[in-house]
Coordinates of C-alpha atoms in Angstrom, one line a residue:
M1 CA 171.5 137.7 -132.6
F2 CA 174.7 136.9 -130.7
S3 CA 176.6 133.8 -131.6
K4 CA 178.2 131.6 -128.9
K5 CA 181.6 132.3 -130.3
K6 CA 182.6 135.9 -129.8
E7 CA 183.5 137.5 -133.1
E8 CA 186.4 139.9 -133.4
T9 CA 185.4 143.5 -134.1
P10 CA 187.2 144.8 -137.2
K11 CA 189.7 147.5 -136.2
R12 CA 189.0 150.9 -137.6
P13 CA 192.1 152.8 -138.7
K14 CA 193.1 155.6 -136.5
P15 CA 192.0 159.0 -137.7
E16 CA 194.5 161.3 -139.3
R17 CA 193.4 164.1 -137.1
P18 CA 192.6 163.9 -133.3
P19 CA 188.8 163.3 -132.6
L20 CA 188.4 166.6 -130.7
P21 CA 189.0 169.1 -133.6
I22 CA 186.9 166.9 -135.8
A23 CA 184.0 167.1 -133.3
Q24 CA 184.5 170.9 -133.0
S25 CA 184.3 171.3 -136.8
L26 CA 181.3 169.0 -137.1
L27 CA 179.3 170.9 -134.5
A28 CA 180.1 174.2 -136.2
S29 CA 179.0 172.8 -139.5
V30 CA 175.5 171.9 -138.3
G31 CA 175.1 175.3 -136.6
A32 CA 175.1 174.1 -133.0
Q33 CA 176.0 176.3 -130.1
V34 CA 178.7 174.7 -128.0
K35 CA 180.3 175.2 -124.6
W36 CA 183.3 173.0 -123.9
H37 CA 184.2 172.2 -120.3
K38 CA 187.6 171.6 -118.7
P39 CA 189.1 168.3 -119.9
E40 CA 188.9 165.3 -117.5
G41 CA 192.1 163.5 -118.6
E42 CA 191.4 162.2 -122.1
L43 CA 187.7 163.0 -121.9
H44 CA 186.2 166.2 -123.3
N45 CA 182.6 167.2 -122.4
A46 CA 180.5 169.8 -124.3
D47 CA 177.1 171.3 -123.7
V48 CA 175.4 171.4 -127.1
M49 CA 172.3 173.4 -128.1
W50 CA 170.8 172.5 -131.4
Q51 CA 167.3 173.2 -132.7
G52 CA 166.1 174.1 -129.2
G53 CA 167.4 170.9 -127.7
N54 CA 170.1 170.6 -125.0
F55 CA 172.6 167.8 -125.6
I56 CA 175.9 166.6 -124.1
L57 CA 178.7 165.4 -126.3
R58 CA 181.6 163.3 -124.9
V59 CA 184.8 162.9 -126.9
W60 CA 187.9 160.9 -126.0
D61 CA 191.4 161.8 -127.3
K62 CA 192.5 158.3 -128.3
H63 CA 189.1 156.8 -129.4
P64 CA 187.3 157.6 -132.7
Y65 CA 183.9 157.1 -131.0
A66 CA 182.0 160.0 -129.4
L67 CA 178.9 159.7 -127.3
L68 CA 175.9 162.0 -127.9
V69 CA 173.4 162.2 -125.0
F70 CA 170.0 163.8 -124.9
P71 CA 169.5 164.0 -121.1
C72 CA 166.2 164.1 -119.2
C73 CA 164.2 164.2 -122.4
F74 CA 161.3 162.4 -120.8
S75 CA 160.3 161.7 -117.1
A76 CA 157.4 159.8 -115.4
S77 CA 156.4 159.0 -111.9
Q78 CA 158.0 155.9 -110.3
L79 CA 154.5 154.5 -109.7
D80 CA 154.4 154.1 -113.5
I81 CA 157.6 152.2 -113.7
D82 CA 156.0 149.2 -115.4
L83 CA 154.5 151.4 -118.2
V84 CA 157.9 153.2 -118.6
R85 CA 159.7 149.9 -119.0
S86 CA 157.2 148.7 -121.6
V87 CA 157.5 151.9 -123.6
L88 CA 161.3 151.8 -123.4
N89 CA 161.4 148.3 -124.8
R90 CA 159.1 149.3 -127.7
V91 CA 161.2 152.4 -128.6
N92 CA 164.5 150.5 -128.3
L93 CA 163.3 147.8 -130.6
E94 CA 162.1 150.4 -133.2
S95 CA 165.3 152.5 -133.0
I96 CA 168.5 151.6 -134.9
F97 CA 170.9 154.5 -134.0
T98 CA 169.9 155.2 -130.3
R99 CA 169.6 153.6 -127.0
I100 CA 167.8 154.8 -123.9
A101 CA 169.1 154.7 -120.3
T102 CA 167.1 155.6 -117.1
T103 CA 167.9 157.1 -113.8
T104 CA 165.8 158.0 -110.7
D105 CA 165.7 161.6 -109.5
E106 CA 166.7 161.6 -105.8
E107 CA 164.4 164.4 -104.7
S108 CA 161.2 163.8 -106.8
G109 CA 161.6 160.0 -107.2
D110 CA 160.7 160.4 -110.9
V111 CA 162.1 158.0 -113.5
Q112 CA 164.1 160.1 -116.1
C113 CA 165.0 158.8 -119.6
H114 CA 168.2 159.7 -121.5
V115 CA 168.7 159.0 -125.2
M116 CA 172.2 158.1 -126.3
A117 CA 173.8 157.7 -129.7
S118 CA 177.4 156.8 -130.8
I119 CA 179.2 158.8 -133.5
V120 CA 182.5 157.9 -135.2
M121 CA 184.9 160.9 -135.3
D122 CA 187.0 160.1 -138.5
D123 CA 188.1 162.3 -141.3
D124 CA 185.1 161.8 -143.6
G125 CA 183.8 165.3 -142.9
E126 CA 180.7 165.3 -145.2
G127 CA 179.6 161.8 -144.2
R128 CA 180.1 162.5 -140.5
Q129 CA 178.2 165.7 -140.8
T130 CA 175.2 163.8 -142.1
T131 CA 175.6 161.2 -139.4
L132 CA 175.7 163.8 -136.6
R133 CA 172.7 165.6 -138.0
D134 CA 170.8 162.3 -138.2
A135 CA 171.8 161.4 -134.7
L136 CA 170.6 164.7 -133.3
S137 CA 167.3 164.4 -135.3
A138 CA 166.9 160.8 -134.1
C139 CA 167.0 162.0 -130.4
F140 CA 164.1 164.3 -131.1
L141 CA 162.1 161.5 -132.7
V142 CA 162.8 159.2 -129.8
R143 CA 161.6 161.8 -127.4
G144 CA 158.4 162.2 -129.4
D145 CA 157.9 158.4 -129.5
L146 CA 158.4 158.2 -125.7
E147 CA 155.7 160.8 -125.0
K148 CA 153.3 159.3 -127.6
Y149 CA 153.6 155.7 -126.5
F150 CA 153.5 156.5 -122.8
R151 CA 150.4 158.6 -123.3
E152 CA 148.8 155.7 -125.1
A153 CA 149.8 153.2 -122.5
K154 CA 148.5 155.5 -119.7
D155 CA 145.1 155.8 -121.5
H156 CA 144.7 152.1 -121.5
S157 CA 146.0 151.4 -118.0
D158 CA 142.5 150.8 -116.6
D159 CA 142.9 147.1 -117.5
P160 CA 142.7 145.3 -114.1
E161 CA 145.8 143.2 -114.9
V162 CA 147.8 146.3 -115.8
E163 CA 146.6 148.1 -112.6
A164 CA 147.6 145.1 -110.5
A165 CA 151.1 145.1 -112.1
N166 CA 151.5 148.9 -111.6
N167 CA 150.4 148.7 -107.9
N168 CA 152.5 145.6 -107.0
R169 CA 155.0 147.7 -105.0
D170 CA 156.5 144.7 -103.1
R171 CA 157.4 143.0 -106.4
Y172 CA 159.0 146.2 -107.7
L173 CA 161.1 146.6 -104.6
I174 CA 162.5 143.1 -105.1
E175 CA 163.2 143.5 -108.8
E176 CA 164.9 146.9 -108.0
Q177 CA 167.5 145.0 -106.0
A178 CA 168.2 142.5 -108.8
W179 CA 171.4 144.4 -109.7
N180 CA 173.1 144.2 -113.0
H181 CA 176.7 145.0 -113.6
Y182 CA 176.3 147.7 -116.2
D183 CA 174.7 150.2 -113.9
E184 CA 177.0 150.2 -110.8
H185 CA 176.2 153.0 -108.4
V186 CA 175.1 153.6 -104.9
R187 CA 171.4 154.3 -104.9
I188 CA 170.6 156.8 -102.2
T189 CA 167.0 156.7 -100.9
P190 CA 165.1 158.6 -98.2
E191 CA 165.5 156.8 -94.9
T192 CA 164.8 158.0 -91.3
T193 CA 165.0 156.5 -87.9
V194 CA 163.4 157.3 -84.6
R195 CA 166.8 157.9 -82.9
F196 CA 169.8 157.3 -85.0
T197 CA 172.3 157.1 -82.2
V198 CA 175.9 156.0 -82.5
R199 CA 175.0 152.7 -80.9
E200 CA 172.1 152.1 -83.4
M201 CA 174.3 153.3 -86.4
L202 CA 177.1 150.8 -85.6
R203 CA 174.6 148.0 -85.0
R204 CA 172.5 148.5 -88.1
I205 CA 175.3 149.4 -90.6
F206 CA 178.2 147.2 -89.5
D207 CA 176.3 144.6 -87.3
W208 CA 178.4 145.5 -84.3
Q209 CA 176.5 144.3 -81.3
D210 CA 179.4 144.4 -78.8
V211 CA 180.6 148.0 -78.8
E212 CA 182.4 148.6 -75.6
Q213 CA 183.5 152.3 -76.0
V214 CA 183.3 155.1 -78.5
V215 CA 185.4 158.2 -78.3
I216 CA 184.5 161.1 -80.7
R217 CA 187.9 162.7 -81.5
K218 CA 186.8 165.5 -83.7
I219 CA 183.7 167.1 -85.1
V220 CA 184.4 169.2 -88.2
M221 CA 181.6 171.6 -89.1
D222 CA 181.8 173.6 -92.4
E223 CA 185.6 173.2 -92.3
V224 CA 185.9 174.4 -88.7
E225 CA 187.1 171.8 -86.2
W226 CA 185.0 171.5 -83.0
I227 CA 185.3 169.1 -80.1
D228 CA 182.5 168.8 -77.5
G229 CA 183.9 167.8 -74.2
A230 CA 180.4 167.2 -72.9
L231 CA 180.2 164.1 -75.1
E232 CA 182.7 162.1 -73.0
G233 CA 181.1 159.0 -71.6
K234 CA 177.8 159.6 -73.5
T235 CA 178.8 159.0 -77.1
L236 CA 177.1 155.6 -77.5
D237 CA 173.7 157.4 -77.0
Y238 CA 174.8 160.5 -79.0
E239 CA 172.7 161.2 -82.1
P240 CA 175.1 162.3 -85.0
L241 CA 172.2 164.1 -86.6
D242 CA 172.2 166.6 -83.7
A243 CA 175.5 168.0 -85.1
I244 CA 173.9 169.1 -88.3
V245 CA 170.1 169.5 -87.6
S246 CA 168.5 170.5 -84.3
P247 CA 165.6 168.5 -82.9
S248 CA 163.3 171.2 -84.1
G249 CA 164.5 170.9 -87.7
E250 CA 166.8 174.0 -87.8
V251 CA 169.8 173.3 -90.1
L252 CA 172.9 174.2 -88.0
C253 CA 175.4 173.8 -90.9
K254 CA 175.5 172.2 -94.4
Q255 CA 178.1 169.5 -93.8
V256 CA 179.6 167.8 -90.8
T257 CA 182.3 165.1 -90.3
L258 CA 182.6 163.0 -87.1
L259 CA 185.9 161.1 -86.5
M260 CA 185.6 158.5 -83.8
D261 CA 187.5 155.6 -82.3
V262 CA 185.4 152.4 -81.5
T263 CA 186.5 149.7 -79.2
R264 CA 184.6 146.4 -79.3
N265 CA 184.3 143.6 -76.8
D266 CA 185.2 141.0 -79.5
L267 CA 184.2 137.5 -78.5
D268 CA 186.7 136.1 -81.1
L269 CA 189.6 137.4 -79.0
I270 CA 191.1 135.5 -76.1
N271 CA 189.7 137.1 -73.0
T272 CA 192.9 138.0 -71.2
T273 CA 194.1 141.4 -70.0
S274 CA 197.3 141.2 -72.0
V275 CA 195.5 140.6 -75.3
L276 CA 192.8 143.3 -74.6
D277 CA 195.5 145.8 -73.8
Q278 CA 197.0 145.2 -77.3
R279 CA 193.8 146.0 -79.1
E280 CA 193.7 149.2 -81.2
P281 CA 190.4 151.0 -81.6
L282 CA 188.7 150.9 -85.0
A283 CA 188.7 154.3 -86.8
V284 CA 185.2 155.3 -88.0
A285 CA 184.2 158.4 -90.0
V286 CA 180.7 159.7 -90.3
M287 CA 180.2 162.3 -93.1
M288 CA 176.9 164.1 -93.3
R289 CA 175.5 166.6 -95.8
V290 CA 172.1 168.3 -96.0
T291 CA 170.5 167.5 -99.4
H292 CA 166.9 168.7 -99.1
E293 CA 164.5 170.6 -96.8
D294 CA 160.7 170.8 -96.9
E295 CA 157.9 171.3 -94.4
M296 CA 157.9 167.6 -93.5
A297 CA 161.5 166.8 -92.9
V298 CA 165.2 167.7 -93.4
Y299 CA 167.1 165.1 -95.4
V300 CA 170.8 164.4 -94.8
Q301 CA 173.1 162.2 -96.9
V302 CA 175.3 160.1 -94.6
T303 CA 178.4 158.1 -95.4
V304 CA 179.7 155.8 -92.6
A305 CA 183.2 154.5 -93.3
R306 CA 185.5 152.4 -91.2
A307 CA 189.2 151.8 -91.8
A308 CA 190.8 148.3 -91.7
A309 CA 192.0 147.2 -88.3
H310 CA 195.7 147.0 -87.6
N311 CA 195.5 144.2 -85.1
G312 CA 197.2 141.6 -87.2
D313 CA 198.9 139.9 -84.3
V314 CA 195.6 139.5 -82.5
Q315 CA 193.1 138.9 -85.3
P316 CA 193.5 136.6 -88.3
L317 CA 193.8 138.1 -91.7
H318 CA 190.4 136.8 -92.8
H319 CA 188.7 138.5 -89.8
P320 CA 186.0 141.0 -91.1
E321 CA 187.6 143.9 -89.2
Q322 CA 190.8 143.5 -91.3
K323 CA 188.8 144.9 -94.3
G324 CA 187.6 148.5 -94.7
D325 CA 184.0 149.2 -95.5
A326 CA 181.6 152.1 -96.3
V327 CA 177.9 152.5 -96.6
T328 CA 176.0 155.5 -98.0
F329 CA 172.3 156.3 -97.3
V330 CA 170.1 159.2 -96.4
I331 CA 168.4 159.8 -93.0
A332 CA 165.8 162.5 -92.3
R333 CA 164.7 164.4 -89.2
D334 CA 161.0 164.2 -89.2
L335 CA 159.3 167.4 -88.0
A336 CA 156.2 165.5 -86.7
D337 CA 156.3 164.5 -83.1
S338 CA 155.4 161.1 -81.6
K339 CA 151.8 162.3 -80.7
A340 CA 151.2 163.2 -84.4
R341 CA 152.5 159.8 -85.5
R342 CA 150.2 158.0 -83.0
A343 CA 147.3 160.2 -84.1
E344 CA 147.9 159.3 -87.8
Y345 CA 147.9 155.6 -87.0
E346 CA 144.6 155.8 -85.0
F347 CA 143.0 157.8 -87.8
V348 CA 143.9 155.1 -90.3
L349 CA 142.7 152.3 -88.0
Q350 CA 139.4 154.1 -87.3
D351 CA 138.9 154.8 -91.0
A352 CA 139.3 151.0 -91.6
R353 CA 136.7 150.2 -89.0
D354 CA 134.2 152.7 -90.4
K355 CA 134.6 151.3 -93.9
L356 CA 134.0 147.8 -92.6
K357 CA 130.9 148.9 -90.6
T358 CA 129.3 150.9 -93.5
G359 CA 129.8 148.1 -96.0
H360 CA 132.7 149.6 -97.9
A361 CA 135.2 146.8 -97.2
N362 CA 136.3 146.9 -100.9
E363 CA 137.8 150.4 -100.2
L364 CA 140.2 149.1 -97.5
T365 CA 143.9 149.3 -98.2
E366 CA 146.1 146.3 -97.8
T367 CA 147.5 147.6 -94.6
Q368 CA 144.1 148.4 -93.2
E369 CA 143.0 144.8 -94.0
L370 CA 146.0 143.5 -92.1
L371 CA 145.2 145.7 -89.1
L372 CA 141.7 144.4 -88.9
A373 CA 142.4 140.8 -89.7
N374 CA 145.1 139.8 -87.3
D375 CA 143.6 140.6 -83.9
M376 CA 146.6 142.6 -82.8
A377 CA 147.0 144.7 -79.7
N378 CA 147.0 148.4 -80.4
S379 CA 150.7 148.7 -79.9
E380 CA 151.4 145.9 -82.4
G381 CA 149.1 147.6 -85.0
Y382 CA 151.1 150.8 -84.6
H383 CA 154.4 149.0 -85.4
L384 CA 152.8 147.2 -88.4
Y385 CA 151.4 150.4 -89.8
W386 CA 154.7 152.4 -89.6
G387 CA 156.9 149.5 -90.6
R388 CA 154.9 148.9 -93.8
L389 CA 154.7 152.6 -94.5
Y390 CA 158.5 153.1 -94.1
V391 CA 159.3 150.1 -96.3
R392 CA 157.2 151.6 -99.2
Q393 CA 159.1 154.9 -98.6
E394 CA 162.3 152.9 -98.6
R395 CA 163.2 154.0 -95.1
Y396 CA 164.5 150.7 -94.1
A397 CA 166.5 151.5 -90.9
E398 CA 163.4 152.9 -89.2
A399 CA 161.1 150.2 -90.6
L400 CA 163.5 147.6 -89.2
L401 CA 163.0 148.9 -85.6
H402 CA 159.2 148.4 -85.9
F403 CA 159.4 145.0 -87.6
L404 CA 161.9 143.7 -85.0
T405 CA 159.6 144.7 -82.2
L406 CA 156.7 142.9 -83.8
Y407 CA 158.8 139.8 -84.6
E408 CA 159.8 139.4 -81.0
A409 CA 156.3 139.8 -79.7
L410 CA 154.9 137.2 -82.1
R411 CA 157.8 134.8 -81.8
S412 CA 157.4 134.6 -78.0
R413 CA 153.8 133.1 -78.5
F414 CA 154.3 131.4 -81.9
L415 CA 153.0 128.0 -80.6
T416 CA 149.7 129.5 -79.6
L417 CA 149.1 131.5 -82.9
T418 CA 146.2 130.6 -85.2
P419 CA 147.0 129.7 -88.8
R420 CA 146.1 133.3 -89.9
Q421 CA 148.3 134.8 -87.2
K422 CA 151.2 132.6 -88.3
T423 CA 150.8 134.0 -91.8
H424 CA 151.1 137.4 -90.2
F425 CA 154.2 136.3 -88.4
Y426 CA 155.8 135.2 -91.7
N427 CA 155.0 138.6 -93.2
V428 CA 156.7 140.3 -90.3
A429 CA 159.8 138.1 -90.6
Y430 CA 159.9 138.9 -94.3
G431 CA 159.8 142.6 -93.3
C432 CA 162.8 142.1 -91.0
G433 CA 164.7 140.2 -93.8
L434 CA 163.9 142.8 -96.4
C435 CA 165.2 145.7 -94.3
Y436 CA 168.4 143.9 -93.3
A437 CA 169.0 143.1 -97.0
R438 CA 168.6 146.7 -98.0
L439 CA 171.1 147.6 -95.2
Q440 CA 173.5 145.0 -96.7
Q441 CA 173.4 142.8 -93.6
Y442 CA 172.9 139.7 -95.6
E443 CA 173.6 137.1 -92.9
K444 CA 170.9 138.5 -90.7
A445 CA 168.6 139.0 -93.7
F446 CA 169.0 135.3 -94.5
F447 CA 168.0 134.3 -90.9
Y448 CA 164.6 136.0 -91.2
L449 CA 163.9 135.2 -94.9
D450 CA 164.7 131.6 -94.2
A451 CA 162.1 131.7 -91.4
C452 CA 159.5 132.5 -94.1
A453 CA 160.1 129.2 -96.0
Q454 CA 157.0 127.5 -94.5
A455 CA 154.8 130.2 -95.9
E456 CA 155.5 129.1 -99.5
N457 CA 155.2 132.7 -100.7
S458 CA 157.0 133.5 -104.0
T459 CA 157.7 137.1 -103.0
Y460 CA 159.5 135.9 -99.9
Y461 CA 161.5 133.3 -101.9
M462 CA 162.5 135.8 -104.5
E463 CA 163.9 138.1 -101.8
L464 CA 165.8 135.2 -100.3
I465 CA 167.3 134.5 -103.7
N466 CA 168.3 138.2 -104.0
C467 CA 169.9 138.0 -100.6
L468 CA 172.0 135.0 -101.6
V469 CA 173.0 136.3 -105.0
N470 CA 173.8 139.9 -104.0
S471 CA 176.0 138.6 -101.1
G472 CA 177.8 136.1 -103.2
D473 CA 176.7 133.2 -101.0
V474 CA 177.9 129.7 -102.0
R475 CA 174.3 128.4 -101.7
A476 CA 173.0 130.7 -104.4
D477 CA 173.7 128.4 -107.4
A478 CA 171.9 125.4 -105.9
V479 CA 168.9 127.5 -104.7
L480 CA 168.5 129.1 -108.2
S481 CA 168.7 125.7 -109.9
N482 CA 166.0 124.2 -107.5
A483 CA 163.8 127.2 -107.9
M484 CA 164.0 127.1 -111.7
A485 CA 163.2 123.4 -111.8
H486 CA 160.1 124.0 -109.7
V487 CA 158.9 126.9 -111.9
Q488 CA 159.5 124.9 -115.0
E489 CA 157.4 122.0 -113.6
R490 CA 154.6 124.5 -112.8
L491 CA 154.8 125.9 -116.3
N492 CA 154.3 122.5 -117.8
E493 CA 151.2 122.1 -115.7
T494 CA 149.6 125.5 -116.6
D495 CA 149.5 125.5 -120.4
D496 CA 145.7 125.8 -120.5
E497 CA 144.1 129.1 -121.4
D498 CA 142.2 129.1 -118.1
D499 CA 145.6 129.5 -116.3
E500 CA 146.7 132.5 -118.3
I501 CA 147.3 134.7 -115.3
D502 CA 149.2 132.1 -113.3
N503 CA 151.2 131.3 -116.4
E504 CA 152.2 135.0 -116.8
M505 CA 153.3 135.1 -113.1
L506 CA 155.4 132.0 -113.6
Q507 CA 157.0 133.4 -116.7
R508 CA 157.8 136.5 -114.8
T509 CA 159.4 134.5 -112.0
A510 CA 161.4 132.4 -114.5
R511 CA 162.7 135.6 -116.1
F512 CA 163.7 136.9 -112.7
L513 CA 165.6 133.6 -111.9
N514 CA 167.4 133.6 -115.3
E515 CA 168.5 137.2 -114.9
R516 CA 169.8 136.4 -111.4
R517 CA 171.6 133.3 -112.7
A518 CA 173.2 135.3 -115.5
Y519 CA 174.5 137.8 -112.9
L520 CA 175.9 135.0 -110.8
L521 CA 177.6 133.4 -113.7
I522 CA 179.4 136.6 -114.6
E523 CA 180.4 137.1 -110.9
Q524 CA 181.9 133.6 -111.1
K525 CA 183.6 134.4 -114.4
H526 CA 181.9 131.5 -116.2
W527 CA 181.9 133.6 -119.4
D528 CA 180.6 130.9 -121.9
Q529 CA 177.7 129.8 -119.7
A530 CA 176.8 133.4 -119.1
E531 CA 176.9 134.3 -122.8
E532 CA 174.7 131.4 -123.7
L533 CA 172.1 132.3 -121.1
L534 CA 172.2 136.0 -122.1
E535 CA 171.6 135.1 -125.7
M536 CA 168.5 133.2 -124.6
L537 CA 167.3 136.3 -122.6
M538 CA 167.8 138.4 -125.7
K539 CA 164.8 136.7 -127.2
D540 CA 162.6 137.9 -124.4
E541 CA 161.5 141.5 -124.9
A542 CA 161.2 142.1 -121.1
S543 CA 164.8 140.9 -120.5
R544 CA 166.5 142.3 -123.6
D545 CA 167.8 145.5 -122.0
F546 CA 169.2 143.6 -119.1
A547 CA 170.9 141.1 -121.4
M548 CA 172.4 143.8 -123.6
N549 CA 173.8 145.6 -120.6
E550 CA 175.3 142.4 -119.1
I551 CA 176.8 141.4 -122.5
A552 CA 178.4 144.9 -122.8
H553 CA 179.7 144.6 -119.2
M554 CA 181.1 141.1 -119.8
A555 CA 182.8 142.3 -123.0
T556 CA 184.4 145.2 -121.2
I557 CA 185.8 142.9 -118.4
R558 CA 187.2 140.4 -120.9
N559 CA 188.8 143.1 -123.0
I560 CA 190.5 144.6 -119.9
Q561 CA 191.8 141.1 -119.0
K562 CA 193.0 140.7 -122.5
L563 CA 194.9 143.9 -122.4
E564 CA 196.4 143.1 -119.0
N565 CA 197.6 139.7 -120.3
E566 CA 199.2 141.3 -123.4
K567 CA 201.1 143.7 -121.1
K568 CA 202.5 140.7 -119.2

């Protein structure tokens, strides 16, 4: 277990020979087939084949430690994420030499597991040969354990509590956004919109509601510059996707870049002609690349980036436009038309009515129950169905359009809503907040999530906490403290065996709050408090991987700071 006082790691003497030739001789000594790639600075990567397994070895010039990776040795559906996590915790506890990391395949959505082991590249050739052989063998054993334990867990997954945990998609989506520092990357998810125009793009991505003019300067298609004069005066309603995929789904080219100048009617500026004439347009680049095609849609990875403004004499330095920004996501051109979408909704609604009429209400899906229970007009049901479907597919920009339409319709008659309809209103507000949070528009997300407070729903409240923590809001610390005090009070009241399920949910919520607080403490550079909390989380099997990753990240940051201080 980790102590509160950080212990100094004994320094290993530098090897007499560089690590690279040592690694080459070790691989040859165990009979491995090796293909070395072009060096990336001090890093050397090799594809290693040994005993029918494909490995990756990473060696650094100035470090005696090498990293052995057994990539994609096991995969499972994202729907079984809870089972995968349980199996990973069990295998990690049983293994001494290896650790397991996971990634999500962008195309299939499967969870992939990768086994990693550290090896010391010193001059003890015979000892290191044994260590390398043991590490390679351990990777095979871990793969076997993953397959065995997952199969066993899958066979026993008919337990109602396990089924409920596996199907709790809303909870998974929230926990997925509880970032940790160790795995920093932009997660790209399939996302589509009805019409992703320039106007909607700037509104949803950068929250620009006051765009006055857009001029597309260049369109670069497969490295060939092209400027469409017909776009003049129509660029706000221009759909960037049209430059790479036709409305019928034909791929026009593999990659496109749009360079545009955006002028805003900024209310922060003094509304005088002399000041407006001094404004410089904001430079925005839209880079698109086709990533996947199938019979249902064409998926395009999009990066929207804006440069910092140069209007220092007009805008203060703290103005948001004085900072650059970039957002990466994926949009898709659906090949189904609006009639097909309407027909799909009507089929689902009629199926729900038939099940209710024939006494099969237990077969209704959650969305079908909501469609029947809230006495909605047909158009409102259509927006609810597609909004919920797109959230589960993580297509947040399109889901937002549906939820906002529903929200405005319900808000306008809120005082006349029945208690059941008000519950539905809070659920729609949560949908708006969830989508805005995934698009990193946290101020707007807070507005809608705060509107759900009266519902006293733990899922809504957890998403509100994610919104505050991920955005670095000054209210996050106080909200976390109040939430933890409330959960602890509830835990003290539910010690009886009859409340076992409620107690488990409260424990899970407490774990979530502690992980969020640890993340926040590290962001605030409160190292000692963070280390103390992470040591406590190490005792919880479900939080152990998170705690280990955060401790490693914190140690890396502190070491970097120490080196920088020594240079000074």
